[in-house]
PDB file of C-alpha atoms and ligand atoms in Angstrom:
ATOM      1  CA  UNK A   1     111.318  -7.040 -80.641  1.00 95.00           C
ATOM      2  CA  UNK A   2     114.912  -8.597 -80.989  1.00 97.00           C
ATOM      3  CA  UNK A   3     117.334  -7.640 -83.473  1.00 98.00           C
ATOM      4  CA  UNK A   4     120.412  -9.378 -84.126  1.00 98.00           C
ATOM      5  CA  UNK A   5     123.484  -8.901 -86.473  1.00 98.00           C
ATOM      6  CA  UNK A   6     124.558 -11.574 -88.382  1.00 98.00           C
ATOM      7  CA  UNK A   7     128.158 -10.301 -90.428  1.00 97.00           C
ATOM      8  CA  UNK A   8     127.834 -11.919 -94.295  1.00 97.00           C
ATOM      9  CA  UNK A   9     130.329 -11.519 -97.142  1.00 97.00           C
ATOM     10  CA  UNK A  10     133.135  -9.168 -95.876  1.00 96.00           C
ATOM     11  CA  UNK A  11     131.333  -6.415 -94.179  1.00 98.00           C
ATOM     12  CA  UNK A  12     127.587  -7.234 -94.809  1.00 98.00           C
ATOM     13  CA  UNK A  13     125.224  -7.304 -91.729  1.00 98.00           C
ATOM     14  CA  UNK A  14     122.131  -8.884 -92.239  1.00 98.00           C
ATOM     15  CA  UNK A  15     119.815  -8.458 -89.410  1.00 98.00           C
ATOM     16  CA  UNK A  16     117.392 -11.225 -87.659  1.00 98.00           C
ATOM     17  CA  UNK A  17     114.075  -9.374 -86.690  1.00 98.00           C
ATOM     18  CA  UNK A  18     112.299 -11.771 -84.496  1.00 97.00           C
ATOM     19  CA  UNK A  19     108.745 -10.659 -82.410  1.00 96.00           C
ATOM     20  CA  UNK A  20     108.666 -13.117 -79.673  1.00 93.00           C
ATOM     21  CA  UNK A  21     104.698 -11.750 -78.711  1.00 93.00           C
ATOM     22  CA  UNK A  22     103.414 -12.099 -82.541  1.00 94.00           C
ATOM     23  CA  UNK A  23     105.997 -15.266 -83.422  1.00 96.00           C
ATOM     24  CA  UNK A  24     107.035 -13.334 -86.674  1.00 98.00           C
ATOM     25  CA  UNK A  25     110.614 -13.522 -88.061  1.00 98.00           C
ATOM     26  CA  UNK A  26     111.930 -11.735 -90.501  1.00 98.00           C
ATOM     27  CA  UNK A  27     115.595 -10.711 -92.063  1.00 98.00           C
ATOM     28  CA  UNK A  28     116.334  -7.579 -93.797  1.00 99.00           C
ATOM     29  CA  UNK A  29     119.353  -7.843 -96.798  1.00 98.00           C
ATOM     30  CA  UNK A  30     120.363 -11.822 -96.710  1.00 98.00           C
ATOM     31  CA  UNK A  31     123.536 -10.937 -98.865  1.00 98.00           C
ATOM     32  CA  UNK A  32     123.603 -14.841 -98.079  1.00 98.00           C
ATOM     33  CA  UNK A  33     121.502 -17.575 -96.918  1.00 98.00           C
ATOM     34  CA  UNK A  34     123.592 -19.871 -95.322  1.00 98.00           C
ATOM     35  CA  UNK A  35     124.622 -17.915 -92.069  1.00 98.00           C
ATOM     36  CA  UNK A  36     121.155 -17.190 -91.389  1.00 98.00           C
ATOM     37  CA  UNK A  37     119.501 -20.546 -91.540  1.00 98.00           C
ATOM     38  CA  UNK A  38     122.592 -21.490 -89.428  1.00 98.00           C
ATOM     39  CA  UNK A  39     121.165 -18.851 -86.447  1.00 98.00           C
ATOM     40  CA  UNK A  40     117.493 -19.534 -87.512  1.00 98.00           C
ATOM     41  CA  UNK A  41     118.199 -23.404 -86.928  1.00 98.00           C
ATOM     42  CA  UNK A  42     119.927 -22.599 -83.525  1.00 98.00           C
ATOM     43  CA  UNK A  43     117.624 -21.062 -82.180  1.00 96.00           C
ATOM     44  CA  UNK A  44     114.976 -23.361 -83.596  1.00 96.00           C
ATOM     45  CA  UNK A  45     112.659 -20.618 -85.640  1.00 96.00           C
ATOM     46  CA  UNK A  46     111.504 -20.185 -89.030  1.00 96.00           C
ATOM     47  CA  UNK A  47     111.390 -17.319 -91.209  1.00 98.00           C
ATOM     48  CA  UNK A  48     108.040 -15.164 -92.528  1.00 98.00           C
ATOM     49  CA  UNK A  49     109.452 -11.898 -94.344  1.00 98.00           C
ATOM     50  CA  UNK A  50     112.543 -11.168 -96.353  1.00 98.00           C
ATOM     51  CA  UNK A  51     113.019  -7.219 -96.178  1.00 98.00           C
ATOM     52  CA  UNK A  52     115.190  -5.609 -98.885  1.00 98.00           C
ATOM     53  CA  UNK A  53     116.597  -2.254 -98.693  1.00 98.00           C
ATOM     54  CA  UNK A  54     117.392  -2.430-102.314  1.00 98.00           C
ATOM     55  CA  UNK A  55     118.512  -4.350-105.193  1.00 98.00           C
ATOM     56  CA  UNK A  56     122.065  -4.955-104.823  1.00 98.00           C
ATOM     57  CA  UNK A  57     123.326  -8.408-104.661  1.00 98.00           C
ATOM     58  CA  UNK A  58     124.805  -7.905-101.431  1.00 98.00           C
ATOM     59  CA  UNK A  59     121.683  -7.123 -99.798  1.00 98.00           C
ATOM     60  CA  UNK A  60     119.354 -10.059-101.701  1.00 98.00           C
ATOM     61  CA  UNK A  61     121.712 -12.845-102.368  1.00 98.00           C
ATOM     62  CA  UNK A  62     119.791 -14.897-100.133  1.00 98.00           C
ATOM     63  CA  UNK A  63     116.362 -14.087-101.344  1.00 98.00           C
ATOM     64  CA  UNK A  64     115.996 -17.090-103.371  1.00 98.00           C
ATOM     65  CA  UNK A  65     117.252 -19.645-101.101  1.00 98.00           C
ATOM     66  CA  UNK A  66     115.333 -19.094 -98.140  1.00 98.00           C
ATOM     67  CA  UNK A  67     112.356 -18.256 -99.870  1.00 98.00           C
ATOM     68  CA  UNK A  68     111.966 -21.851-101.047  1.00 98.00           C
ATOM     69  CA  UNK A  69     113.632 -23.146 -97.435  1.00 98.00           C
ATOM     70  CA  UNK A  70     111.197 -21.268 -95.396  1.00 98.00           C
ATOM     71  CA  UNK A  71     108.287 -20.096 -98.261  1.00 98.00           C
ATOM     72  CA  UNK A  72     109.009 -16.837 -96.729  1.00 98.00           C
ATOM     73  CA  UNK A  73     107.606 -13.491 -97.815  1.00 98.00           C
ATOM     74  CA  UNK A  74     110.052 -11.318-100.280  1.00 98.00           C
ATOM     75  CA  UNK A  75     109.025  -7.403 -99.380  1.00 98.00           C
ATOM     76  CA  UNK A  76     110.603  -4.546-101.105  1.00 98.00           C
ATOM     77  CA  UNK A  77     109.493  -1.426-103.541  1.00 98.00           C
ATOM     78  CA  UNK A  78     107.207  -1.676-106.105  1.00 98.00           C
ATOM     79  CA  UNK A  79     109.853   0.511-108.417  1.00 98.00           C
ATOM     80  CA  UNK A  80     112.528  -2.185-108.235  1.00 98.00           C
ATOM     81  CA  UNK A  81     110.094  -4.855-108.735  1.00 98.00           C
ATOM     82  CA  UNK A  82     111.880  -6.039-111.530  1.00 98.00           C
ATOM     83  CA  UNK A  83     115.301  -6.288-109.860  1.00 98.00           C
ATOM     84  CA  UNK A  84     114.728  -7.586-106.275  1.00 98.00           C
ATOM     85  CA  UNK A  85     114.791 -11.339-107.016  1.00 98.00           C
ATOM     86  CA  UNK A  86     111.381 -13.546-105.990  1.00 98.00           C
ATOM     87  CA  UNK A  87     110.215 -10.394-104.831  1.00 98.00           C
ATOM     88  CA  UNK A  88     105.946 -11.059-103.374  1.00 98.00           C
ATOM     89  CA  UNK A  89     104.940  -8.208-101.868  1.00 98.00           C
ATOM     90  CA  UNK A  90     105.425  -4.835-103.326  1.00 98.00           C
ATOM     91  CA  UNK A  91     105.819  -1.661-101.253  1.00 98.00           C
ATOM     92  CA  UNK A  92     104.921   2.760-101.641  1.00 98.00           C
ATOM     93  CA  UNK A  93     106.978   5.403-100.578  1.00 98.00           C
ATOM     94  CA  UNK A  94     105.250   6.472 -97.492  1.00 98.00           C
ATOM     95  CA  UNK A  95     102.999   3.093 -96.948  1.00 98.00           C
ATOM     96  CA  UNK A  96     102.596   1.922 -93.380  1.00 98.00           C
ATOM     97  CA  UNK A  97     103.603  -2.053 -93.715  1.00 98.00           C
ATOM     98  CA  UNK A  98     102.667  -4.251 -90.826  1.00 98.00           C
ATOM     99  CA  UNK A  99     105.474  -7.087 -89.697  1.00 98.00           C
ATOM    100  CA  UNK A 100     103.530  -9.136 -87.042  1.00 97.00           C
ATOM    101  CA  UNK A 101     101.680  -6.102 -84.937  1.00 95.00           C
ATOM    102  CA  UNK A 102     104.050  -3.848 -85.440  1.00 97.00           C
ATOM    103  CA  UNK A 103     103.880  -0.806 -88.078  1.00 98.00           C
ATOM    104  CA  UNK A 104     106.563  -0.136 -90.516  1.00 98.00           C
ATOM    105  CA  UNK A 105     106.373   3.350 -92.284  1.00 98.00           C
ATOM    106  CA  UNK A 106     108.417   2.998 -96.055  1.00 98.00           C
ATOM    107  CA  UNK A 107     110.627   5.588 -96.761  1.00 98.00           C
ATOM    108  CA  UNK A 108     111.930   5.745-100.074  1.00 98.00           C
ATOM    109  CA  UNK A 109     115.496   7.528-100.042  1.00 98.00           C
ATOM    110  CA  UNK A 110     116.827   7.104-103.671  1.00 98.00           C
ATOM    111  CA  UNK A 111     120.733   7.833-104.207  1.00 98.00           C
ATOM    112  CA  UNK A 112     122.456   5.023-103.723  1.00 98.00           C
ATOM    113  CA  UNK A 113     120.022   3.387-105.827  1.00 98.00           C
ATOM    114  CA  UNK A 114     116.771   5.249-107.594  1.00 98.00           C
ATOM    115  CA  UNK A 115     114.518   2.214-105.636  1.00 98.00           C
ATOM    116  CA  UNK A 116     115.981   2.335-102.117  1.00 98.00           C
ATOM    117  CA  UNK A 117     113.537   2.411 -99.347  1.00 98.00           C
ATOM    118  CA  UNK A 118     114.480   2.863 -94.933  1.00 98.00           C
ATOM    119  CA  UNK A 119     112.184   0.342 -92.760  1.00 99.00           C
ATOM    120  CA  UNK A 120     111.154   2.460 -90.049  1.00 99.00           C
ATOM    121  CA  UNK A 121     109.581   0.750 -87.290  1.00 98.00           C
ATOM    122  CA  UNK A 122     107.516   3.125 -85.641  1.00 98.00           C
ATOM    123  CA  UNK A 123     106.933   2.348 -82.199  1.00 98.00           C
ATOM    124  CA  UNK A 124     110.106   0.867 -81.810  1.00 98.00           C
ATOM    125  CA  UNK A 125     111.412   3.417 -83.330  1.00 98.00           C
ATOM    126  CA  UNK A 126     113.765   1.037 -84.917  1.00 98.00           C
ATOM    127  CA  UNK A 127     114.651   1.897 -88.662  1.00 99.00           C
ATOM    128  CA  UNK A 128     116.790   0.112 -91.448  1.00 99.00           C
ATOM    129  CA  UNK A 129     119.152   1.952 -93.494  1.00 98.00           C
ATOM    130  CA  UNK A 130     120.588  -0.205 -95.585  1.00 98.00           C
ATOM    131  CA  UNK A 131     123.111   1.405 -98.002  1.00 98.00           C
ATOM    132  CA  UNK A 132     122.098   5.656 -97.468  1.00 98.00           C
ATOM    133  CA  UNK A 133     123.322   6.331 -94.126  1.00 98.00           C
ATOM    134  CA  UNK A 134     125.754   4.008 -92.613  1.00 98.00           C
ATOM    135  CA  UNK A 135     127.295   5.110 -88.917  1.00 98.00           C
ATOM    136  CA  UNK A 136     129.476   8.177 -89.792  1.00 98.00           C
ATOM    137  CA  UNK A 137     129.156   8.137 -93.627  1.00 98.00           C
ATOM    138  CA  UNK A 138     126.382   7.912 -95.810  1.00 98.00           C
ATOM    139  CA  UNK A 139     126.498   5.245 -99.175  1.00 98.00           C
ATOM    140  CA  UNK A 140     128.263   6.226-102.416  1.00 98.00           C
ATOM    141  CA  UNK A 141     125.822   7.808-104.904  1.00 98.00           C
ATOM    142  CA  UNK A 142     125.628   5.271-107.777  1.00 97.00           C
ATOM    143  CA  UNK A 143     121.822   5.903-109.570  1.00 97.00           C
ATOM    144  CA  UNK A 144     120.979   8.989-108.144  1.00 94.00           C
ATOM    145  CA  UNK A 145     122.485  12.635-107.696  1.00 97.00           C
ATOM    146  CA  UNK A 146     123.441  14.664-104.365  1.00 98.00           C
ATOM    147  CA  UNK A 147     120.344  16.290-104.415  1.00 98.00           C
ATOM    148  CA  UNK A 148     118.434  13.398-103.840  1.00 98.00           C
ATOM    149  CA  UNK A 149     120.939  11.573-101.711  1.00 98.00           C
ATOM    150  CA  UNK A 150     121.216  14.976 -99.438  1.00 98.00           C
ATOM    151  CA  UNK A 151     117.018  14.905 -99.629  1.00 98.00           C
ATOM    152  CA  UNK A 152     117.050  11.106 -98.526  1.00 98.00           C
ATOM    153  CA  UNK A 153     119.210  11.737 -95.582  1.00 98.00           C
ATOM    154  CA  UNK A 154     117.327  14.877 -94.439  1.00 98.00           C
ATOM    155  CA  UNK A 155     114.103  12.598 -94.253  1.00 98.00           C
ATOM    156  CA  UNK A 156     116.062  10.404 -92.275  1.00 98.00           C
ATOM    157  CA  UNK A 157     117.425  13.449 -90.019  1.00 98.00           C
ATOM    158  CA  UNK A 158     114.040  13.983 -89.386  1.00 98.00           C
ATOM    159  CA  UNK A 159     112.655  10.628 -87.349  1.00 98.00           C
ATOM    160  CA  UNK A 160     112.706  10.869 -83.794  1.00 98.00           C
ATOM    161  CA  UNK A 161     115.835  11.295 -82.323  1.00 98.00           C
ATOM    162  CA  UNK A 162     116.260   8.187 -80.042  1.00 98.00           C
ATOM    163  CA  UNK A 163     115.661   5.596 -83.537  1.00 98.00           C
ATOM    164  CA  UNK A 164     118.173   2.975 -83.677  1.00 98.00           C
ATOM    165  CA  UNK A 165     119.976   3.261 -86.752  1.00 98.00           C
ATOM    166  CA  UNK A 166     120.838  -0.124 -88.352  1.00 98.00           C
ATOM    167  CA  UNK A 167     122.639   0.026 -91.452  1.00 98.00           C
ATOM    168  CA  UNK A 168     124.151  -2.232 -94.237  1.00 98.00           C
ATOM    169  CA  UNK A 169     127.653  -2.508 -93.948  1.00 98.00           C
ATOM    170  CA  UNK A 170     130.276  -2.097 -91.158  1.00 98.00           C
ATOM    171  CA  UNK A 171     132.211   0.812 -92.411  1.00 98.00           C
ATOM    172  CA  UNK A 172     132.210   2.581 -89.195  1.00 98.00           C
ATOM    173  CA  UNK A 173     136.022   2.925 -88.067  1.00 98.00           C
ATOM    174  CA  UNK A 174     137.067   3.635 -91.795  1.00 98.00           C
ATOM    175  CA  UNK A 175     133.661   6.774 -91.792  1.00 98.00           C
ATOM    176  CA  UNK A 176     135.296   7.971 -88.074  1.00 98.00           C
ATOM    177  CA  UNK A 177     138.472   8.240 -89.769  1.00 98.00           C
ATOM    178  CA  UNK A 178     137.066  10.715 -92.155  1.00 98.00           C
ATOM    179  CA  UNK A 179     134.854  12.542 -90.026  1.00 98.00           C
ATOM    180  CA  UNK A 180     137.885  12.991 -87.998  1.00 97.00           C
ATOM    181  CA  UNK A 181     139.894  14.793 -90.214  1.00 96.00           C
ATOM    182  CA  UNK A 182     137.428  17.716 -90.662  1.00 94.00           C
ATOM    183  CA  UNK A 183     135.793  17.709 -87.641  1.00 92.00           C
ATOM    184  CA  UNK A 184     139.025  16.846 -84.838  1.00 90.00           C
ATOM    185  CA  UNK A 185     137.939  19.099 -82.401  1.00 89.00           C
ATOM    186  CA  UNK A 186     134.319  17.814 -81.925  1.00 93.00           C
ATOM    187  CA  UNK A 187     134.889  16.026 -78.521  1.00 95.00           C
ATOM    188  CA  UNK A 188     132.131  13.778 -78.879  1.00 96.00           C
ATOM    189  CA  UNK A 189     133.077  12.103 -82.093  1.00 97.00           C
ATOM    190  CA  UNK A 190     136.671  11.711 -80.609  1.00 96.00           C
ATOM    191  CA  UNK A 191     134.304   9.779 -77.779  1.00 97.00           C
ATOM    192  CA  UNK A 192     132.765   7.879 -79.953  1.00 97.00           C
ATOM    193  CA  UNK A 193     136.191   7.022 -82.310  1.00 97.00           C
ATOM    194  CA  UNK A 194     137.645   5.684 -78.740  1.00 97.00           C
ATOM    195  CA  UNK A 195     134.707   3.360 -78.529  1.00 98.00           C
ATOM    196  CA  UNK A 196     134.570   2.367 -81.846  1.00 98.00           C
ATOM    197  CA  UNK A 197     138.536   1.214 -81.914  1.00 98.00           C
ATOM    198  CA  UNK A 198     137.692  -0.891 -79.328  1.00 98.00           C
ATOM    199  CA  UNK A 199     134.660  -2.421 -80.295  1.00 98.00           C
ATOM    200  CA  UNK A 200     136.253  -3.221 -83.579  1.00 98.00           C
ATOM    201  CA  UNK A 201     139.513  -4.435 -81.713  1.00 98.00           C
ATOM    202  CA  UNK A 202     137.234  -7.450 -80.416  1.00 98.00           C
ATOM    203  CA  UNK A 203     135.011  -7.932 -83.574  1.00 96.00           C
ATOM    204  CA  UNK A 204     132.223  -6.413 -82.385  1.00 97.00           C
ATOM    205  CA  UNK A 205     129.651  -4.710 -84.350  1.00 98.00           C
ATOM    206  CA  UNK A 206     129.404  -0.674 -84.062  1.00 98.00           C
ATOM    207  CA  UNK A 207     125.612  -1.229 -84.724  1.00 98.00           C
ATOM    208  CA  UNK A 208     122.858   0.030 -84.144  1.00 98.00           C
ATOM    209  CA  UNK A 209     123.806   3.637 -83.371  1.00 98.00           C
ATOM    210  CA  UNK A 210     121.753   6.513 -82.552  1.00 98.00           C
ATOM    211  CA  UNK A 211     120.282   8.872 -84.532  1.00 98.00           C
ATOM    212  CA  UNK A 212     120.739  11.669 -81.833  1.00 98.00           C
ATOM    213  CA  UNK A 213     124.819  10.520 -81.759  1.00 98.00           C
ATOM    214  CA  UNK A 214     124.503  10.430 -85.860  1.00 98.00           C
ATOM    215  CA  UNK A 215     123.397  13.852 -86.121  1.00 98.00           C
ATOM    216  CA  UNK A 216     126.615  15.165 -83.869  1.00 97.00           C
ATOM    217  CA  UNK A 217     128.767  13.375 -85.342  1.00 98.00           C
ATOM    218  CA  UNK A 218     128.175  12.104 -88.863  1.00 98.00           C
ATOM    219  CA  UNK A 219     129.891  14.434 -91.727  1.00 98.00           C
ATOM    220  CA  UNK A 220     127.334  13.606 -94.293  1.00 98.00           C
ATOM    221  CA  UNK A 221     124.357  15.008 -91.821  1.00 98.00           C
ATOM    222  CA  UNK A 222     126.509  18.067 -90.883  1.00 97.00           C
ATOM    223  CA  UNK A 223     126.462  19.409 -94.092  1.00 98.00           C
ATOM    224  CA  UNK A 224     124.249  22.528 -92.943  1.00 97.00           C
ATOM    225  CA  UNK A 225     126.401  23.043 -90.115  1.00 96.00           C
ATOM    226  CA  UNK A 226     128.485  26.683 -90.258  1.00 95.00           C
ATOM    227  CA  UNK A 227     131.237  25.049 -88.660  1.00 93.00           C
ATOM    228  CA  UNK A 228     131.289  22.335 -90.972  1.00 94.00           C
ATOM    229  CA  UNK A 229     131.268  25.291 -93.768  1.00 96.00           C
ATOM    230  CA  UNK A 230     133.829  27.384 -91.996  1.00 95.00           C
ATOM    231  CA  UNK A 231     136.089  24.322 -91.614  1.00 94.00           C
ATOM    232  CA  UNK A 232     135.630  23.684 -95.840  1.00 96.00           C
ATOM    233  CA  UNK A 233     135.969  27.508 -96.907  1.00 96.00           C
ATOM    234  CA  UNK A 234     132.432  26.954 -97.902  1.00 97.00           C
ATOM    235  CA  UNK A 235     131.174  30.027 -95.462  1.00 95.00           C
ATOM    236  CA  UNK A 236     128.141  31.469 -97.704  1.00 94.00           C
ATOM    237  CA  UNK A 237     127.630  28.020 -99.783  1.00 97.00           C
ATOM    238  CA  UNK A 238     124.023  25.922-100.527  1.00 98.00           C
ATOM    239  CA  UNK A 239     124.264  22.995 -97.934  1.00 98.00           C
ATOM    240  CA  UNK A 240     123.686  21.022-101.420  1.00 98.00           C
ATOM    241  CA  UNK A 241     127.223  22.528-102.024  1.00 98.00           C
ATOM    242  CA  UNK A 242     128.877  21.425 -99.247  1.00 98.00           C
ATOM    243  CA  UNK A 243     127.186  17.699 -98.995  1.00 98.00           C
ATOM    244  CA  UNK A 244     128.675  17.421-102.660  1.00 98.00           C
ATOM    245  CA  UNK A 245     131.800  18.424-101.579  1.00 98.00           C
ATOM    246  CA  UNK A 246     132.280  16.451 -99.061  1.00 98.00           C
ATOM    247  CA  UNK A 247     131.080  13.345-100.734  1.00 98.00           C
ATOM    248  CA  UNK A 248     133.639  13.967-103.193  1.00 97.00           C
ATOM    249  CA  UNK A 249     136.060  14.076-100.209  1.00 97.00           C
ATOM    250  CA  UNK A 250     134.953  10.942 -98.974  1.00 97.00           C
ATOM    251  CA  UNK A 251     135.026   8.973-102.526  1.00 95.00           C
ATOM    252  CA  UNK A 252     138.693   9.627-103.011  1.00 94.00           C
ATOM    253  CA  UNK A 253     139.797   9.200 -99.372  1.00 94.00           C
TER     254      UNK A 253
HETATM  255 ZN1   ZN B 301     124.264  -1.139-102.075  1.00 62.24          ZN
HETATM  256 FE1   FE B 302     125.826  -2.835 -99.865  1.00 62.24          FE
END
């Protein structure tokens, strides 16, 4: 199984999923259509599944279009049914999905929006993130509250550790800047800041990462950490506490 960034809009990524063994294509979050039937015309394939993450129009802008180019398959929950546009097949928290031979467990992780789900491919042990947790910073919190944001991410936190994490947007340098300035002396994440600011320096995408590398080094999954709490004055405070706290940090910074 091949997965392959294409950058939309500003910062979008919208990823190719293409099974070579079962022939079945798919894209999760077209924010547009015309940069991926430019790769899916290169490379001479056609499309099966459109995967949304959730409703925003950055993540289903291209729904419509290739739909009728390719009479592909629109996937996506059944509670945002009525907002993911030409939306076919309808999806449960916790349903296994199958994309060519492959099983896909649905995860719905509401907080960024009260319908967003996580594509976990399970014996990939690939999974799509979309707008909840991004490399080194987790999405704003625009239909939900922290408590269900900080419940979506533990759900996340608890997939195997080696699962490639492939998220919405590139906000990675910007989320290492943050995570920086209240974690500086965790060694790995100034690592993995190096490698970033280079990656970046040549356009290159910071994604997938890891979840093992996430959970060392991501603020937003730290939030039960005691040096994390120690660090915030937050010694003897809910985790809930601290994951509001510092998402409230990271909106204003
Ligand atoms: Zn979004
Ligand atoms: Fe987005």
């Amino acid at each position: 199984m091949q997965i392959t960034p294409i950058p939309c809009l500003s910062d979008n990524y919208t990823y190719i999923i293409s099974d070579s063994r079962s022939k079945t294509i798919g894209v999760v979050d077209p924010s547009e259509a015309q940069p991926v039937i430019s790769f899916l015309e290169k490379e001479n394939i056609k499309l099966n599944y459109i995967l949304n993450t959730h409703h925003h129009f950055d993540h289903v802008g291209g729904n419509a279009e290739l739909k009728k180019k390719y009479n592909a398959k629109v996937i996506g929950f059944i509670g945002d049914k009525h907002r993911i546009p030409e939306i076919d097949i309808t999806i449960k928290d916790n349903e296994l999905w199958v994309f060519g031979k492959s099983p896909v467990k649905i995860i719905h992780i509401p907080g960024h929006t009260s319908g967003h789900i996580c594509f976990f491919f399970e014996k990939e042990k690939i999974a799509f993130t979309g707008d909840t947790l991004f490399s080194l910073g987790c999405g704003r919190i625009f239909e939900g509250d922290h408590k269900q944001m900080l419940n979506s991410l533990n759900k996340i936190k608890k997939l195997p550790k080696e699962t490639r994490i492939y998220c919405g947007h590139e906000y990675t340098y910007k989320n290492a800047e943050f995570c920086m300035k209240y974690e500086s002396n965790n060694i790995d994440l100034k690592k993995k800041f190096e490698q970033i600011k280079k990656l970046r320096s040549q356009n290159l995408p910071t994604i997938p990462s890891i979840l093992e590398d996430e959970l060392k080094l991501n603020i937003f999954l730290r939030c039960d950490q005691k040096e994390l709490k120690n660090k915030l004055n937050m010694k003897n405070q809910e985790d809930l506490e601290v994951f509001r706290k510092v998402r409230d940090l990271k909106d204003s910074f």
